[in-house]
CSV table of C-alpha atoms in Angstrom, one decimal:
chain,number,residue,atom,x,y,z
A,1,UNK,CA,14.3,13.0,11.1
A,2,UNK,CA,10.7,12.6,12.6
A,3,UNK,CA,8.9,9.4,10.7
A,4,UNK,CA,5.4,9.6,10.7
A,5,UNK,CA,3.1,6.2,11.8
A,6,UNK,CA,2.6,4.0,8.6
A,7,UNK,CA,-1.2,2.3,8.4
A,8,UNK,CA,-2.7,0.0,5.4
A,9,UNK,CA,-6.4,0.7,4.7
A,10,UNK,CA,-7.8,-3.2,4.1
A,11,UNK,CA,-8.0,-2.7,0.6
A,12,UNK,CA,-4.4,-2.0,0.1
A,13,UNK,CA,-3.8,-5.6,2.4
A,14,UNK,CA,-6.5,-7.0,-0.6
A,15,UNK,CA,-4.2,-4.9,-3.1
A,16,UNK,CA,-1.0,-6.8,-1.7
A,17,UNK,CA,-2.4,-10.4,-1.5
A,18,UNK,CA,-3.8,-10.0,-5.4
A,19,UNK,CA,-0.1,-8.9,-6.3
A,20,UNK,CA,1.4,-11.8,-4.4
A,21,UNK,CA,-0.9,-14.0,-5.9
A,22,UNK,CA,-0.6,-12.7,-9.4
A,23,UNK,CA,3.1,-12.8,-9.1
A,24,UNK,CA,3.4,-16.3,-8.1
A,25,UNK,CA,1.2,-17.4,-10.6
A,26,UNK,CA,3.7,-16.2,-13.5
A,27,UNK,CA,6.7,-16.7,-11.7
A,28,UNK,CA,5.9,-20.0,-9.8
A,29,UNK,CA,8.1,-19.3,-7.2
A,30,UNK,CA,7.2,-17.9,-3.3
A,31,UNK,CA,9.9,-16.9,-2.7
A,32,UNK,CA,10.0,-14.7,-6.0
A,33,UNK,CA,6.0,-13.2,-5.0
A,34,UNK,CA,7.2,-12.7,-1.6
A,35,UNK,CA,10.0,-10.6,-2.2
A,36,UNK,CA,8.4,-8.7,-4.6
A,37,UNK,CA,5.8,-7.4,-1.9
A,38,UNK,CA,8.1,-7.0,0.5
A,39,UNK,CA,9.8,-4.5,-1.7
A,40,UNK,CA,6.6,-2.7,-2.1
A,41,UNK,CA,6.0,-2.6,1.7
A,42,UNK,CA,9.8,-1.8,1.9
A,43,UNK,CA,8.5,1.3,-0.1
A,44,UNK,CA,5.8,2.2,2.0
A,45,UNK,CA,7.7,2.5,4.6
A,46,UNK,CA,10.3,4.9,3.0
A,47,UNK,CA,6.9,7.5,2.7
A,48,UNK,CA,6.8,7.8,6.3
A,49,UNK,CA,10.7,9.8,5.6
A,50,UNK,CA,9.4,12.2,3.5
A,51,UNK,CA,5.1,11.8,3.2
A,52,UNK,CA,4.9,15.0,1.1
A,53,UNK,CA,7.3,14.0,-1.5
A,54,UNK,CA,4.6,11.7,-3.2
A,55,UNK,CA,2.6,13.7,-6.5
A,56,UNK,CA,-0.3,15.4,-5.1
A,57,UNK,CA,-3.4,14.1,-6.7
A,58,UNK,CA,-6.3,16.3,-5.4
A,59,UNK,CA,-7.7,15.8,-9.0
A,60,UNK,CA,-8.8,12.1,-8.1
A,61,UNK,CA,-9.4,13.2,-4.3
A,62,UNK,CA,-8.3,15.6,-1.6
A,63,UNK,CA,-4.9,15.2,-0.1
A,64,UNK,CA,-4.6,12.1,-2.2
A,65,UNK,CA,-0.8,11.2,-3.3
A,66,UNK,CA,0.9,8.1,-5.4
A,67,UNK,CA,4.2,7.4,-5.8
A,68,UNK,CA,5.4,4.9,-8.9
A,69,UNK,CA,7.1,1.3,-8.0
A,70,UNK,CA,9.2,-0.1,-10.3
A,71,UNK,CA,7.6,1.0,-13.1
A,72,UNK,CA,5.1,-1.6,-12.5
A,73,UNK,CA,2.8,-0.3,-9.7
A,74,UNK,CA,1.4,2.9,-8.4
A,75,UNK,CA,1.2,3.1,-4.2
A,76,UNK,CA,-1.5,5.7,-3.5
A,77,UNK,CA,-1.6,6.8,-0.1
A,78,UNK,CA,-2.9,10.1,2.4
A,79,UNK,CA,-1.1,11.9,4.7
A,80,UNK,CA,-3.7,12.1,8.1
A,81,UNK,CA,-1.4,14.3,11.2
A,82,UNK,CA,1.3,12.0,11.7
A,83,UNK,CA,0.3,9.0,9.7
A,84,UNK,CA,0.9,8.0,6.3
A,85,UNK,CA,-2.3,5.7,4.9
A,86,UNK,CA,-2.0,3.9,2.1
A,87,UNK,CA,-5.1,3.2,0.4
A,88,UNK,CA,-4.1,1.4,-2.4
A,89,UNK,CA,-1.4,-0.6,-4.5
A,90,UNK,CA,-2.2,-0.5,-8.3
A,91,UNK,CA,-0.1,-2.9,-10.4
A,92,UNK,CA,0.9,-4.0,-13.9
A,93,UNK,CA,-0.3,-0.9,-15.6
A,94,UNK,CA,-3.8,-1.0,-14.8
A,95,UNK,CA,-5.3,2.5,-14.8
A,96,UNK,CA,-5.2,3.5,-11.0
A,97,UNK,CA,-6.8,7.2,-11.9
A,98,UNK,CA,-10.1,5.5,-13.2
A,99,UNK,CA,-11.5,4.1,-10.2
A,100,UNK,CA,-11.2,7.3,-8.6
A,101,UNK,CA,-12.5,9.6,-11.6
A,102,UNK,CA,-16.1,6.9,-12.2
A,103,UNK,CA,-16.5,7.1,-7.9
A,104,UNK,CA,-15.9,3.9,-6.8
A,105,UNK,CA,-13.0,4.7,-4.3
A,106,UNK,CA,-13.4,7.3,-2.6
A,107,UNK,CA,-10.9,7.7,0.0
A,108,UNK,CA,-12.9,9.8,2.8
A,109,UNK,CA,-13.0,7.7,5.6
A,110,UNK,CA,-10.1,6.2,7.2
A,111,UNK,CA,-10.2,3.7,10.3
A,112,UNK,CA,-7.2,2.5,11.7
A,113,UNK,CA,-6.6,-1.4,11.2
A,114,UNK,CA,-7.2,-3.6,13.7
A,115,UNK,CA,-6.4,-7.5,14.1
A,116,UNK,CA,-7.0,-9.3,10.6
A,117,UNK,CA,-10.7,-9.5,9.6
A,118,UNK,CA,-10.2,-13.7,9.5
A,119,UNK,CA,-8.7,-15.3,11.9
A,120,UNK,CA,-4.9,-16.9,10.9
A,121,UNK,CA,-5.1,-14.4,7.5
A,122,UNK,CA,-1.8,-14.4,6.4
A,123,UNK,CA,0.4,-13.5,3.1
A,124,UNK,CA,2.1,-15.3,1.5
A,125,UNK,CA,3.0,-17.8,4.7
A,126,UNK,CA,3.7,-15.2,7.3
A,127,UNK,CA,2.0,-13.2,9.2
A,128,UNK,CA,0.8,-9.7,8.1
A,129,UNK,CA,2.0,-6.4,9.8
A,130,UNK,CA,-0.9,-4.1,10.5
A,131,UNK,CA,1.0,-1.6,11.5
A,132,UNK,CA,4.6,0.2,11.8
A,133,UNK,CA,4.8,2.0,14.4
A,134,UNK,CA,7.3,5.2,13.8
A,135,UNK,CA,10.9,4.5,14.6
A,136,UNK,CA,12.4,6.3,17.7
């Protein structure tokens, strides 16, 4: 089964590093925060399998999709040609359709990430993956 490209838009990085944060700060552990957003990448990745199978959501933007996590985030993401984008990773039940519906995100332009925007940027201790390249 073809897998399409998987990119994160930087605000969906930002999205990660606040959930790492925010879970290491109530669990106290690293190990516990890291894991967790590695099963949210882990996730990601499974939408390059089947990118469609996400709930449409042209009602906040067009083309826009989300898929739940856990019951305690939402990963909102775009399906551009051959590449899945996720845009954004909405946890702990904050309302991921309001910033869409009041304008503030507005998911129109997409570039493709490039090398961290600070040099040595890393979460949670190792370094981040900019991109996943499809599988052969």
């Amino acid at each position: 089964m073809p897998r399409f490209e998987l990119r994160y838009r930087p605000a969906a990085v930002a999205d990660l590093e606040d959930i790492y944060r925010a879970v290491l700060h109530v669990s106290t552990s690293p190990v516990v925060a890291r894991r967790y957003v590695e099963r949210i990448r882990d996730r990601c990745r499974r939408i390059t399998v089947l990118p469609q199978g996400g709930g449409l959501r042209d009602d906040l933007a067009p083309g826009l999709r989300s898929v739940p996590f856990e019951r305690r985030a939402v990963i909102v993401y775009r399906v551009l040609g051959q590449t899945v984008e996720i845009t954004d990773v909405f946890h702990g039940g904050r309302d991921y359709t309001a910033p869409y519906r009041h304008g503030v995100l507005v998911p129109n332009t997409f570039a493709r990430m490039g090398p961290p925007p600070l040099p040595g940027r890393r979460l949670f201790g190792a370094p981040l993956q900019w991109r996943t390249q499809p599988s052969p």
